[in-house]
Short mmCIF file of C-alpha atoms and ligand atoms in Angstrom, two decimals:
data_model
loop_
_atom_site.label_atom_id
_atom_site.label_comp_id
_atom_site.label_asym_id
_atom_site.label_seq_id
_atom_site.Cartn_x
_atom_site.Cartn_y
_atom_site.Cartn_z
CA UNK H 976 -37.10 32.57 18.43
CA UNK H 977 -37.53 31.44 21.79
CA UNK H 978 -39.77 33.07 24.74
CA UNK H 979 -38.72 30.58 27.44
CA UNK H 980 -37.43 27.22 27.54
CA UNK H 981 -41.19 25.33 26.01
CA UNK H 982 -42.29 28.48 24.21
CA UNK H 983 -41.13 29.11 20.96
CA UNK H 984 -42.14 32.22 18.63
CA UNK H 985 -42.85 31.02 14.94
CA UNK H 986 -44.52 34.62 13.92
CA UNK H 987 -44.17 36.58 10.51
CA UNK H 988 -43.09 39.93 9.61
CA UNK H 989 -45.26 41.73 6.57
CA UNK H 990 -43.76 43.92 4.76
CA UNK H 991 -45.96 44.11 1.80
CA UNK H 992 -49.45 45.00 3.01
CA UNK H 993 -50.60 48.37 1.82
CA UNK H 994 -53.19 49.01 4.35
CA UNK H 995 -53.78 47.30 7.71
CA UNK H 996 -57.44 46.12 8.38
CA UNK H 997 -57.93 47.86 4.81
CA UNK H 998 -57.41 51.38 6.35
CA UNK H 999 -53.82 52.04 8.88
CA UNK H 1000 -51.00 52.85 6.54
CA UNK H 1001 -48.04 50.69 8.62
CA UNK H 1002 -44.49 52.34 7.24
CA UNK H 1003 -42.50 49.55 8.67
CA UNK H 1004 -45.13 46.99 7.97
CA UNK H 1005 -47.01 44.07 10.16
CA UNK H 1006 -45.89 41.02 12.40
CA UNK H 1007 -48.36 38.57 12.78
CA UNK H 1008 -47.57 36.44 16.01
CA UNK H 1009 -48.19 32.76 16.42
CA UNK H 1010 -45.97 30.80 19.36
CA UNK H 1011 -46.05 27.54 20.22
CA UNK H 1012 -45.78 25.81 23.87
CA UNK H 1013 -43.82 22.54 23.42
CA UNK H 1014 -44.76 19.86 26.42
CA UNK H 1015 -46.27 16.65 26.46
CA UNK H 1016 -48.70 17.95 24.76
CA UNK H 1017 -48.05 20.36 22.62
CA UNK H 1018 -50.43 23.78 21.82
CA UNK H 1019 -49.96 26.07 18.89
CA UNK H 1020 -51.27 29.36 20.01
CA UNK H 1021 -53.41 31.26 16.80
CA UNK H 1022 -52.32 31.54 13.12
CA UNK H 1023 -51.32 33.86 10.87
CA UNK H 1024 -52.28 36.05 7.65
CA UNK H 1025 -53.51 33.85 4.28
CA UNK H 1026 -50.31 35.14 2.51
CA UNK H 1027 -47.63 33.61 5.11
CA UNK H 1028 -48.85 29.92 5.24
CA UNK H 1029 -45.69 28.36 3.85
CA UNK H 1030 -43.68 30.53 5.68
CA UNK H 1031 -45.71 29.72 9.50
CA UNK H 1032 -45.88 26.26 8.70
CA UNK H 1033 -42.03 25.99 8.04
CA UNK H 1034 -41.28 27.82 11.33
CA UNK H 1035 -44.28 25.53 13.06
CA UNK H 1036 -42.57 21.99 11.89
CA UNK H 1037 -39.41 23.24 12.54
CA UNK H 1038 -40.08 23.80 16.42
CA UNK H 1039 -42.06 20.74 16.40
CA UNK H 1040 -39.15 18.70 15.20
CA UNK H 1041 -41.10 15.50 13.98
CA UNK H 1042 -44.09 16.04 16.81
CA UNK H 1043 -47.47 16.44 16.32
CA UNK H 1044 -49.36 19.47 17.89
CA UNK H 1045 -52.51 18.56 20.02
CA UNK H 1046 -54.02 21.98 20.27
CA UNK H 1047 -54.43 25.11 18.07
CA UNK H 1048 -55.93 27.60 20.65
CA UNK H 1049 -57.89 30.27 18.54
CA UNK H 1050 -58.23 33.74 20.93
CA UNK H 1051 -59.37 35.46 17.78
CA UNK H 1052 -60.82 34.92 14.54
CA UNK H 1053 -60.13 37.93 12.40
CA UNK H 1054 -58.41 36.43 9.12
CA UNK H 1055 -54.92 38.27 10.49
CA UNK H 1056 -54.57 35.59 12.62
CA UNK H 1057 -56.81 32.34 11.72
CA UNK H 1058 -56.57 32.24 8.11
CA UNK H 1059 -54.68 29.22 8.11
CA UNK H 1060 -56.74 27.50 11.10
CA UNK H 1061 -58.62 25.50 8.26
CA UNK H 1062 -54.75 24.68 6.42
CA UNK H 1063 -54.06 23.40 10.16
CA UNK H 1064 -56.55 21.36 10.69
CA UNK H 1065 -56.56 19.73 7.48
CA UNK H 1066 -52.64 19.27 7.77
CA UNK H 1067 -53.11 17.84 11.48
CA UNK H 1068 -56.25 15.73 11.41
CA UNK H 1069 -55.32 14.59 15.40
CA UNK H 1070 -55.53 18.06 16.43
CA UNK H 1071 -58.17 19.66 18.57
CA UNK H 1072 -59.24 23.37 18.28
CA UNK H 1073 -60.33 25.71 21.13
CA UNK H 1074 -61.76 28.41 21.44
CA UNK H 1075 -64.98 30.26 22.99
CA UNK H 1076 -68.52 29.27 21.94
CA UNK H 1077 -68.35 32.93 19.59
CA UNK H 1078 -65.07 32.04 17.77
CA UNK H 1079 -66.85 28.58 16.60
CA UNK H 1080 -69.74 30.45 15.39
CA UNK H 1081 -67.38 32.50 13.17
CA UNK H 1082 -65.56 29.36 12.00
CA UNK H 1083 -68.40 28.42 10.37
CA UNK H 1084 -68.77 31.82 8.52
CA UNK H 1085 -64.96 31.87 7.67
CA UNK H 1086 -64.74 28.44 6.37
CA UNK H 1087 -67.85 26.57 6.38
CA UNK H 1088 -67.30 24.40 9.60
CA UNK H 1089 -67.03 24.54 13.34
CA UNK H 1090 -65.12 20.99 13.58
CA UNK H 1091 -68.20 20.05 16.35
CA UNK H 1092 -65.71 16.99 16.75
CA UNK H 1093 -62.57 18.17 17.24
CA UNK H 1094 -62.79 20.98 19.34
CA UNK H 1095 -62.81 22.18 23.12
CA UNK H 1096 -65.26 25.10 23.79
CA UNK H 1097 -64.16 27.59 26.42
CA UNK H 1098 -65.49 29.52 28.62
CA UNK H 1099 -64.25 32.11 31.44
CA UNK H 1100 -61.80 30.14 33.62
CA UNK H 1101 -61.64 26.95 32.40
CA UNK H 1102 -58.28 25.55 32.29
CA UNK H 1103 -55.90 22.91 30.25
CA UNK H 1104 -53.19 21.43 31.12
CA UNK H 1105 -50.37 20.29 28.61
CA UNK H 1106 -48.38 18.66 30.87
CA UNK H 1107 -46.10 21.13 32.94
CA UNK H 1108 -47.63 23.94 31.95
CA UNK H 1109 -51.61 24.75 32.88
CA UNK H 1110 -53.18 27.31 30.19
CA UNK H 1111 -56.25 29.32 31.90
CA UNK H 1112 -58.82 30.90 29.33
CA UNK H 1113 -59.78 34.54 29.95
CA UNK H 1114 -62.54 36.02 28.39
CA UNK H 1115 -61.88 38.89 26.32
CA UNK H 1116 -64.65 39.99 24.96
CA UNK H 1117 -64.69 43.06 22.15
CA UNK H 1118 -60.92 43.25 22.55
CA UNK H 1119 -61.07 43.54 19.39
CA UNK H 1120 -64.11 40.99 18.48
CA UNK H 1121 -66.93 39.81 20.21
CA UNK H 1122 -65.01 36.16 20.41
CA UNK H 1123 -61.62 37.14 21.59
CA UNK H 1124 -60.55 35.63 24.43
CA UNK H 1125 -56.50 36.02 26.12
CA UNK H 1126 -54.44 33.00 27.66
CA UNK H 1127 -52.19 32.62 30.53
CA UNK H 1128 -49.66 30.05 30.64
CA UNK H 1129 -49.24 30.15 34.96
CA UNK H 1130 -46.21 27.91 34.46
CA UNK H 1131 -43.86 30.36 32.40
CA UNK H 1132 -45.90 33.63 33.83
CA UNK H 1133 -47.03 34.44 30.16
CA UNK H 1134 -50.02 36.46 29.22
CA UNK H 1135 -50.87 35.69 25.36
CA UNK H 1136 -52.82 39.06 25.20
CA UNK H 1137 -54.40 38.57 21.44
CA UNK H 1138 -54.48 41.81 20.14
CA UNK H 1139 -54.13 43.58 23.23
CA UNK H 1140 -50.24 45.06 23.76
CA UNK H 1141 -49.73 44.93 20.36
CA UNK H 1142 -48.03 47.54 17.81
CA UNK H 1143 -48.05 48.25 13.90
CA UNK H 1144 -44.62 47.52 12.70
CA UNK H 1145 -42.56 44.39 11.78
CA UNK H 1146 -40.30 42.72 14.31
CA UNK H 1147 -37.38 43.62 12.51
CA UNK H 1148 -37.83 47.05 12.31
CA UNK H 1149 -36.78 48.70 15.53
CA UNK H 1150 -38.90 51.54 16.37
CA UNK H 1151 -40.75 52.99 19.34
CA UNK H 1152 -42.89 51.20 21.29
CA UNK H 1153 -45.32 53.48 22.12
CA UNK H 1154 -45.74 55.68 19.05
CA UNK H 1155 -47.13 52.60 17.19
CA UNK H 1156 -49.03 50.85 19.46
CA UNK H 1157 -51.12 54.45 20.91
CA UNK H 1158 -52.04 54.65 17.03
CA UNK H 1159 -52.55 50.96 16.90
CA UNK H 1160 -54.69 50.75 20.11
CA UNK H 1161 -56.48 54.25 19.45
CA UNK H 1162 -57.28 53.12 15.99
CA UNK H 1163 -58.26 49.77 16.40
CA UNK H 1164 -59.73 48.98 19.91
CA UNK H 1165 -60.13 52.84 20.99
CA UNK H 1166 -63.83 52.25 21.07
CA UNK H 1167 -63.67 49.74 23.29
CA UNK H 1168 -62.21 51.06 26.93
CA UNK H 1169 -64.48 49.49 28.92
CA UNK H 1170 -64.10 46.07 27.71
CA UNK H 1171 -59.98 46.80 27.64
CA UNK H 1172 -60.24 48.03 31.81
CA UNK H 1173 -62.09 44.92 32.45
CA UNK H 1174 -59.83 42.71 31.27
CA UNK H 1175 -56.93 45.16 32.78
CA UNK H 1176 -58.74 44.40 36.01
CA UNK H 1177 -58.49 40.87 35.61
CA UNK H 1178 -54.81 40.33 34.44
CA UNK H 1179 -53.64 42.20 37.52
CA UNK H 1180 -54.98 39.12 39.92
CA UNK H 1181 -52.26 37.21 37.61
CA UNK H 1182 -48.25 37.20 38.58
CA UNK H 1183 -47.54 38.06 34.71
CA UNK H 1184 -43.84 38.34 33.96
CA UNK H 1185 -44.32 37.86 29.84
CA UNK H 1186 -46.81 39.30 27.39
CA UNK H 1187 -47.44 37.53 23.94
CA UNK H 1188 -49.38 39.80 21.81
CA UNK H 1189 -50.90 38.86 18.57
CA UNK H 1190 -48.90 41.85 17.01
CA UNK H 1191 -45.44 43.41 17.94
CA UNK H 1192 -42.92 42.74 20.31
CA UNK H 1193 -42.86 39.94 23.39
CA UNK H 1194 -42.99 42.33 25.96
CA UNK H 1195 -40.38 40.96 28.91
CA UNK H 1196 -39.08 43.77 31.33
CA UNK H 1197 -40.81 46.75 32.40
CA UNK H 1198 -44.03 45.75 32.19
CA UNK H 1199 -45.76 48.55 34.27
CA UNK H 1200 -45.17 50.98 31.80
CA UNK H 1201 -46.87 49.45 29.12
CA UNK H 1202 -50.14 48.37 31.36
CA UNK H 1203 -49.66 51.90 32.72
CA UNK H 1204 -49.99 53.02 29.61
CA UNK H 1205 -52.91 50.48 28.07
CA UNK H 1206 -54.26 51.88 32.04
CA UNK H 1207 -54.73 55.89 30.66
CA UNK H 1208 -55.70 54.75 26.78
CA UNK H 1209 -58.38 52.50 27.88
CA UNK H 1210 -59.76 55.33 30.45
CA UNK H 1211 -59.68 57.67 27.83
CA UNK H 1212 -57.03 59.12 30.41
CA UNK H 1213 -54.61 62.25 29.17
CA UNK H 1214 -51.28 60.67 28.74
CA UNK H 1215 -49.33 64.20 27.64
CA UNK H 1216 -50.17 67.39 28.89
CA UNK H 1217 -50.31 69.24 25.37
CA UNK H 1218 -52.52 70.72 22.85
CA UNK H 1219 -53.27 69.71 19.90
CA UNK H 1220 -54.75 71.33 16.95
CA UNK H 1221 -56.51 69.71 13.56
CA UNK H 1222 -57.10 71.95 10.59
CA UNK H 1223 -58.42 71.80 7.39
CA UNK H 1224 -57.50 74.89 4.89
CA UNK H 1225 -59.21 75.32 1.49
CA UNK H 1226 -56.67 78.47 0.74
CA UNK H 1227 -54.34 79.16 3.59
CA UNK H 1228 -56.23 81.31 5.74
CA UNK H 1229 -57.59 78.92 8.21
CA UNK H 1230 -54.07 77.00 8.19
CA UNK H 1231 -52.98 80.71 9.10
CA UNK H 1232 -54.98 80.89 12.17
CA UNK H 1233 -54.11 77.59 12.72
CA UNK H 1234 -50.26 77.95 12.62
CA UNK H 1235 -50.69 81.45 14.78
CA UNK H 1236 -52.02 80.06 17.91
CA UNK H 1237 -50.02 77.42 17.81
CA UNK H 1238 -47.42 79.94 18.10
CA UNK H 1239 -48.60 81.57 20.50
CA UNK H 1240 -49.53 78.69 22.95
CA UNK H 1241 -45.76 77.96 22.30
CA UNK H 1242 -44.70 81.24 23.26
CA UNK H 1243 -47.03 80.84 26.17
CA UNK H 1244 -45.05 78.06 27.71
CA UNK H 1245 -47.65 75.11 26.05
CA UNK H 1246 -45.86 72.12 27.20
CA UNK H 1247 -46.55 70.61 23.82
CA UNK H 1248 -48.61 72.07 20.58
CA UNK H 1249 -49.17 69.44 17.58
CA UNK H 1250 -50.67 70.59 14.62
CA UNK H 1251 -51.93 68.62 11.87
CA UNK H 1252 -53.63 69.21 8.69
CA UNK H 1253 -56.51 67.02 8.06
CA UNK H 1254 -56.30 66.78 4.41
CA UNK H 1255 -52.53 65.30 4.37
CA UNK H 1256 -51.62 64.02 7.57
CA UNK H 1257 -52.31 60.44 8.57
CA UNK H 1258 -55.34 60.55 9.91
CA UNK H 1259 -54.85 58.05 12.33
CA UNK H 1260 -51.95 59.72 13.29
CA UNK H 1261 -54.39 62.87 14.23
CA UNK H 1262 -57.20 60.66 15.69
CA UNK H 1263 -54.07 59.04 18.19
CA UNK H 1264 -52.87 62.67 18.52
CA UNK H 1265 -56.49 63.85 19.82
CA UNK H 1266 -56.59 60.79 22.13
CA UNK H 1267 -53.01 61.88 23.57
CA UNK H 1268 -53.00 64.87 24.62
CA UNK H 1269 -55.62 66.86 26.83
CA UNK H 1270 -56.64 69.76 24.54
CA UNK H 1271 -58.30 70.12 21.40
CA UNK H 1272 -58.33 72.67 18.81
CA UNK H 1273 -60.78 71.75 15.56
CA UNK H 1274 -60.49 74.75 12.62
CA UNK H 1275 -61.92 74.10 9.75
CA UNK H 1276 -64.17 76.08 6.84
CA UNK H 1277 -67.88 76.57 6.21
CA UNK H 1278 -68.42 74.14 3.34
CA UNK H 1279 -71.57 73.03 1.43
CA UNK H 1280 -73.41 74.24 4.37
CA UNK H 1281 -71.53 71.60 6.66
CA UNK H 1282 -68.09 71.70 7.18
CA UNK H 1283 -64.85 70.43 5.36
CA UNK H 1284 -65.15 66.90 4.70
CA UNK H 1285 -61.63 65.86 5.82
CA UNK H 1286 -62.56 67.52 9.87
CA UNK H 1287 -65.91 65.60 9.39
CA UNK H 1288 -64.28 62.58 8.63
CA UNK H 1289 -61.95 63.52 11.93
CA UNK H 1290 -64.54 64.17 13.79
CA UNK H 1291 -66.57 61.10 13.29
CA UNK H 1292 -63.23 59.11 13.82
CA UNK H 1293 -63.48 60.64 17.37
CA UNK H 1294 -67.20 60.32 18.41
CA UNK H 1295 -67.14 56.56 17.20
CA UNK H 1296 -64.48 56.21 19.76
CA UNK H 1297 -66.04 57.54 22.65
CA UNK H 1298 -63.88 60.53 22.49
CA UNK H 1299 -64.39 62.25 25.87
CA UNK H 1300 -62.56 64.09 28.89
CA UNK H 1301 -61.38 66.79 27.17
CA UNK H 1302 -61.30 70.61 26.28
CA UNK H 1303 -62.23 71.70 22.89
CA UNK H 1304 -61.83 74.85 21.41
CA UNK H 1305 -63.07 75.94 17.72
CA UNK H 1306 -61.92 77.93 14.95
CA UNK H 1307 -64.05 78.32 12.11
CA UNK H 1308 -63.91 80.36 8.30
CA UNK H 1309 -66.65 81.34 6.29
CA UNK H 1310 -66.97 83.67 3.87
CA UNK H 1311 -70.63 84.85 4.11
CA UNK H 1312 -72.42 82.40 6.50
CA UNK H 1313 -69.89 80.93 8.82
CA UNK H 1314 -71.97 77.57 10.25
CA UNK H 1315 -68.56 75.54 10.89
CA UNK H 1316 -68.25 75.58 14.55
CA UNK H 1317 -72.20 74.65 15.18
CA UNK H 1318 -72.16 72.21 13.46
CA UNK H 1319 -68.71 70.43 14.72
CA UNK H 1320 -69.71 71.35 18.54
CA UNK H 1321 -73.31 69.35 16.98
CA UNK H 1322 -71.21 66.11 15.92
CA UNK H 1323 -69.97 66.30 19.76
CA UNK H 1324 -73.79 66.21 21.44
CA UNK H 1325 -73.83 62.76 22.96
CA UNK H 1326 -70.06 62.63 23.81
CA UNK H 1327 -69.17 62.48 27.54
CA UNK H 1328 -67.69 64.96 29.67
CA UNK H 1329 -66.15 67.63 26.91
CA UNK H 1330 -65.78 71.11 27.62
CA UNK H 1331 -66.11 73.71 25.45
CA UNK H 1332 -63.60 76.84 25.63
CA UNK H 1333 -65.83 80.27 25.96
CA UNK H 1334 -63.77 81.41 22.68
CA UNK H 1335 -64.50 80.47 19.58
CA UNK H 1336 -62.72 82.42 17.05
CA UNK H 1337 -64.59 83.61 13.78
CA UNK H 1338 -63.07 84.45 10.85
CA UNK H 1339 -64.77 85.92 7.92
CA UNK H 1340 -62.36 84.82 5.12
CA UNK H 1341 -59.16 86.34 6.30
CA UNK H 1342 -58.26 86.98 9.64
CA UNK H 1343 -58.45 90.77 10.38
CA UNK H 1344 -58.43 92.48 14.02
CA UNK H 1345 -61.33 90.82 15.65
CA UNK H 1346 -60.63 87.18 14.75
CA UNK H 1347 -56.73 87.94 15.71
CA UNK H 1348 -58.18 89.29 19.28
CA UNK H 1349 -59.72 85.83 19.61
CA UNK H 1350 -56.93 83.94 18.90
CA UNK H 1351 -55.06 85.70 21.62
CA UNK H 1352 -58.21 84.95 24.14
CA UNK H 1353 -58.35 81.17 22.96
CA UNK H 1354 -54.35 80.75 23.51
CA UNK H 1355 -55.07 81.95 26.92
CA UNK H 1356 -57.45 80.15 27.80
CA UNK H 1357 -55.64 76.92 26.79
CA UNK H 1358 -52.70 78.54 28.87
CA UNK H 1359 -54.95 78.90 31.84
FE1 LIG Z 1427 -54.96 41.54 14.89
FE2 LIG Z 1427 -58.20 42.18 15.68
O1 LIG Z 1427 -56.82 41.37 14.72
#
């Protein structure tokens, strides 16, 4: 596939992984991106996955038709995309690696060596030219790893990003672009806004018609809406005015609440009311939901003096995040000592800028008049 004129895509699409990163279910599977810039010299950016190396290596020698790269530029080290940097190096012993001072650290964790004499360390700025085209090296730092760093080819206009812009799903699957990266980008680098801004801030001083992420599509046209978009994620921003509400249900009746207010917010003109349940949604799929939209509704049960595992496990998924800006409201069940909503507004304590709603409904097993009066006085406060 080719990007421009010198830069050709020699990627793979994975469509046999269970579990991303050992957790993300990924319906329409993985693409793990690798390009390469053909010039006088010639620079393979990153590898792919351990089970693709035939497969990369026959798309690699097919671009280079008989050449011999010069470079492998390593932005990141997690095995998704340098598994085969030892294969490479061993199969071209003229090549030279780079990468930042972190990522040759790692290389001697992941296989033992740091090729001290064959490699070009990197820092912020520094630049290499491969002829036409002049690469510049911008630190990346915890976008995803502490190593990561992205590229930027000022000749073609192309950002590699690394894992930055990039998506669940294979390349020939066409889907959405947004659905799968917000769960992508929520799931994988949502802790890390800060770091993602920064480096936001930085690729707007570049004229960047082309992005080249590690992961999903070469983004070509339109490229606002998807900075626009990595703009709100990253600043834990609220990208769809919207409620949604999480619930875990050990025998209906807190599901019941659940489903009633989000009825009612509905009837109430809600511009949007999601509702998942905990135990067999995706949970990513709730953690990108939460992340999405502006308001929050957690109901779950009193449950070996805590609360339901699966909303704990949601929870934490939040607060490890740096879940903040948003309005939280809280429904919890319990039969004889309801504890469910202190302890869930607890897990919240050293989250940023959340607001509580004054409501929190109660329910003592089954919902009865009082705990349907709240319901009404949440919705409307939601509404307000
Ligand atoms: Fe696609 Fe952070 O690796």
């Amino acid at each position: 596939m080719t990007v421009t004129n010198d830069i050709k895509y020699i990627g793979v699409n994975d469509h046999e992984i269970d579990l991303f990163e050992g957790q993300y279910i990924v319906p329409n599977g993985m693409a793990y991106n690798s390009y390469v810039i053909m010039d006088e010299k010639i620079a393979v950016m990153d590898t792919v996955d351990q089970n693709f190396t035939d497969e990369w290596f026959a798309k690699l020698e097919t671009e280079l038709a008989g050449r011999t790269p010069d470079y492998i530029v390593v932005q990141h080290m997690e095995p998704d995309h340098s598994a085969n940097l030892a294969n490479f190096m061993e199969k071209y012993p003229t090549a030279t690696v780079v990468a930042t001072a972190a990522a040759f650290n790692m290389m001697k964790n992941f296989f033992g060596k740091d090729y001290a004499d064959r490699r070009m360390m990197v820092k912020e700025g520094d630049t290499l030219s491969l002829g036409k085209h002049e690469l510049t090296f911008v630190m990346a730092p915890m976008v995803h790893w502490p190593e990561v760093m992205v590229t930027y080819d000022s000749t073609d206009k192309v950002l590699f990003s690394a894992d930055g812009f990039g998506k669940f799903g294979a390349l020939d699957v066409e889907e959405d672009w947004a659905c799968e990266a917000r769960r992508y980008y929520i799931g994988i680098v949502g802790k890390f806004g800060a770091q993602v801004q920064a480096l936001l801030k930085k690729a707007a001083g570049l004229d960047i018609q082309i992005i080249c992420p590690l992961h999903g599509p070469v983004l070509t046209e339109n490229l606002g809406y998807y900075i626009g978009l990595y703009d709100t994620w990253s600043s834990y921003g609220v990208e769809t005015d919207g409620v949604v509400i999480a619930y875990t249900s050990v025998y209906g009746h807190t599901k019941e609440a659940a489903e009633l207010l989000a009825k009612k917010l509905t009837e109430k003109g809600c511009p949007k009311v999601a509702v998942n349940d905990l135990a067999r949604c995706d949970m990513a799929e709730a953690v990108e939901d939460a992340f999405r939209y502006g308001k929050l509704v957690l109901a779950t049960t009193t449950y070996n003096g805590d609360i339901f595992p699966f909303m704990r496990e949601f929870i934490n998924h939040l607060t490890e995040r740096n879940f903040q800006n948003r309005t939280i409201g809280l429904i919890e069940n319990g039969a004889w000592a309801p504890m469910a909503a202190k302890v869930m507004k607890g897990m919240f304590e050293n989250s940023k800028n959340l607001t509580f709603t004054d409501t929190t409904v109660q329910i003592k097993a089954a919902l009865n008049d009082a705990s349907l009066a709240q319901i009404d006085a949440l919705a409307d406060e939601l509404c307000k």
